[in-house]
GROMACS .gro file of C-alpha atoms in nm:
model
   57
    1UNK     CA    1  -0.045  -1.041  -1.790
    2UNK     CA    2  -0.376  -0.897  -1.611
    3UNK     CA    3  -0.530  -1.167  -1.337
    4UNK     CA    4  -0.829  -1.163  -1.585
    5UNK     CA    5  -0.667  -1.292  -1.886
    6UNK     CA    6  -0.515  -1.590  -1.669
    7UNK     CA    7  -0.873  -1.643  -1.472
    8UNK     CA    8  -1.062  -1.717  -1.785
    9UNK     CA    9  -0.741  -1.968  -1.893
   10UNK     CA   10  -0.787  -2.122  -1.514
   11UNK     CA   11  -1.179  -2.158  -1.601
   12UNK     CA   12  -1.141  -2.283  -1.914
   13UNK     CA   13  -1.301  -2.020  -2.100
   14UNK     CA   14  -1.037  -1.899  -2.335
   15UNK     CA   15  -0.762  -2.143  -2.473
   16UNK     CA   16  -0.391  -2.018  -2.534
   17UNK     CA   17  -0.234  -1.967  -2.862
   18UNK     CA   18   0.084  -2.113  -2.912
   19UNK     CA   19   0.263  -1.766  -2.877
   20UNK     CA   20   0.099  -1.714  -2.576
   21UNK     CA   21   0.176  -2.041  -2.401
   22UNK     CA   22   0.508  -1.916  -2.453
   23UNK     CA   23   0.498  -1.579  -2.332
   24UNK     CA   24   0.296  -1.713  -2.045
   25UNK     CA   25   0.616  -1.973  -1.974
   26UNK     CA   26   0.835  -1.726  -1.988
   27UNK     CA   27   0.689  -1.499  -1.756
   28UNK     CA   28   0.656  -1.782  -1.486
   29UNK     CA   29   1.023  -1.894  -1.572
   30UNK     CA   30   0.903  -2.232  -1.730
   31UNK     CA   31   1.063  -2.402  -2.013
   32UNK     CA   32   0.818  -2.432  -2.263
   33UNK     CA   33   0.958  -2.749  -2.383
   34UNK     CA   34   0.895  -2.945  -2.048
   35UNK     CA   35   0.550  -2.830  -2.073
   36UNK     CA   36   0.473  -2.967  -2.435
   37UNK     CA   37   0.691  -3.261  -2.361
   38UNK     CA   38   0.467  -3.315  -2.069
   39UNK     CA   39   0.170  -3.236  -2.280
   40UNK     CA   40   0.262  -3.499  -2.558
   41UNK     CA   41   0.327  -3.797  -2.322
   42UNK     CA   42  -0.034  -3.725  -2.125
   43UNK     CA   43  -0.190  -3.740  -2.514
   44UNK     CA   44   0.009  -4.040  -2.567
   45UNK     CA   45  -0.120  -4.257  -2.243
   46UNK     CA   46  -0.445  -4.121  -2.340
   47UNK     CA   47  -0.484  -4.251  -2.669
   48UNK     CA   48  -0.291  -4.596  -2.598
   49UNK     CA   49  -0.573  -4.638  -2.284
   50UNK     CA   50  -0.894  -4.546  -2.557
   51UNK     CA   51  -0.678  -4.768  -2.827
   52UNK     CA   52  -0.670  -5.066  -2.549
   53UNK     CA   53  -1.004  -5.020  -2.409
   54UNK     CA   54  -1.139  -5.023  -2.769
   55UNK     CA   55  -0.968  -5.406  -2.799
   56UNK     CA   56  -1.180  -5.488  -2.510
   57UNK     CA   57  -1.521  -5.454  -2.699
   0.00000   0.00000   0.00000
């Protein structure tokens, strides 16, 4: 994967597709799965913070 492809990822400039979030796993010899999981339970806390918060008003 050229440096410039994973810059603009680091910058936020370009967003991965699913396909390549898992070629870009496998290259770095991450399991995919771990990263969704991890992924998932950050969007989880997330939303039961704004859903708690939102009780507040």
């Amino acid at each position: 994967m050229p440096q410039s492809f994973i810059a603009k990822i680091e910058t936020g400039e370009r967003r991965l597709t699913a396909a390549e979030l898992i070629m870009l796993c496998h290259h770095l010899g991450i399991d995919v799965r771990k990263v969704v999981a991890q992924v998932l339970a950050r969007m989880e806390q997330r939303h039961a913070v704004n859903k708690a918060s939102n009780r507040s008003i």
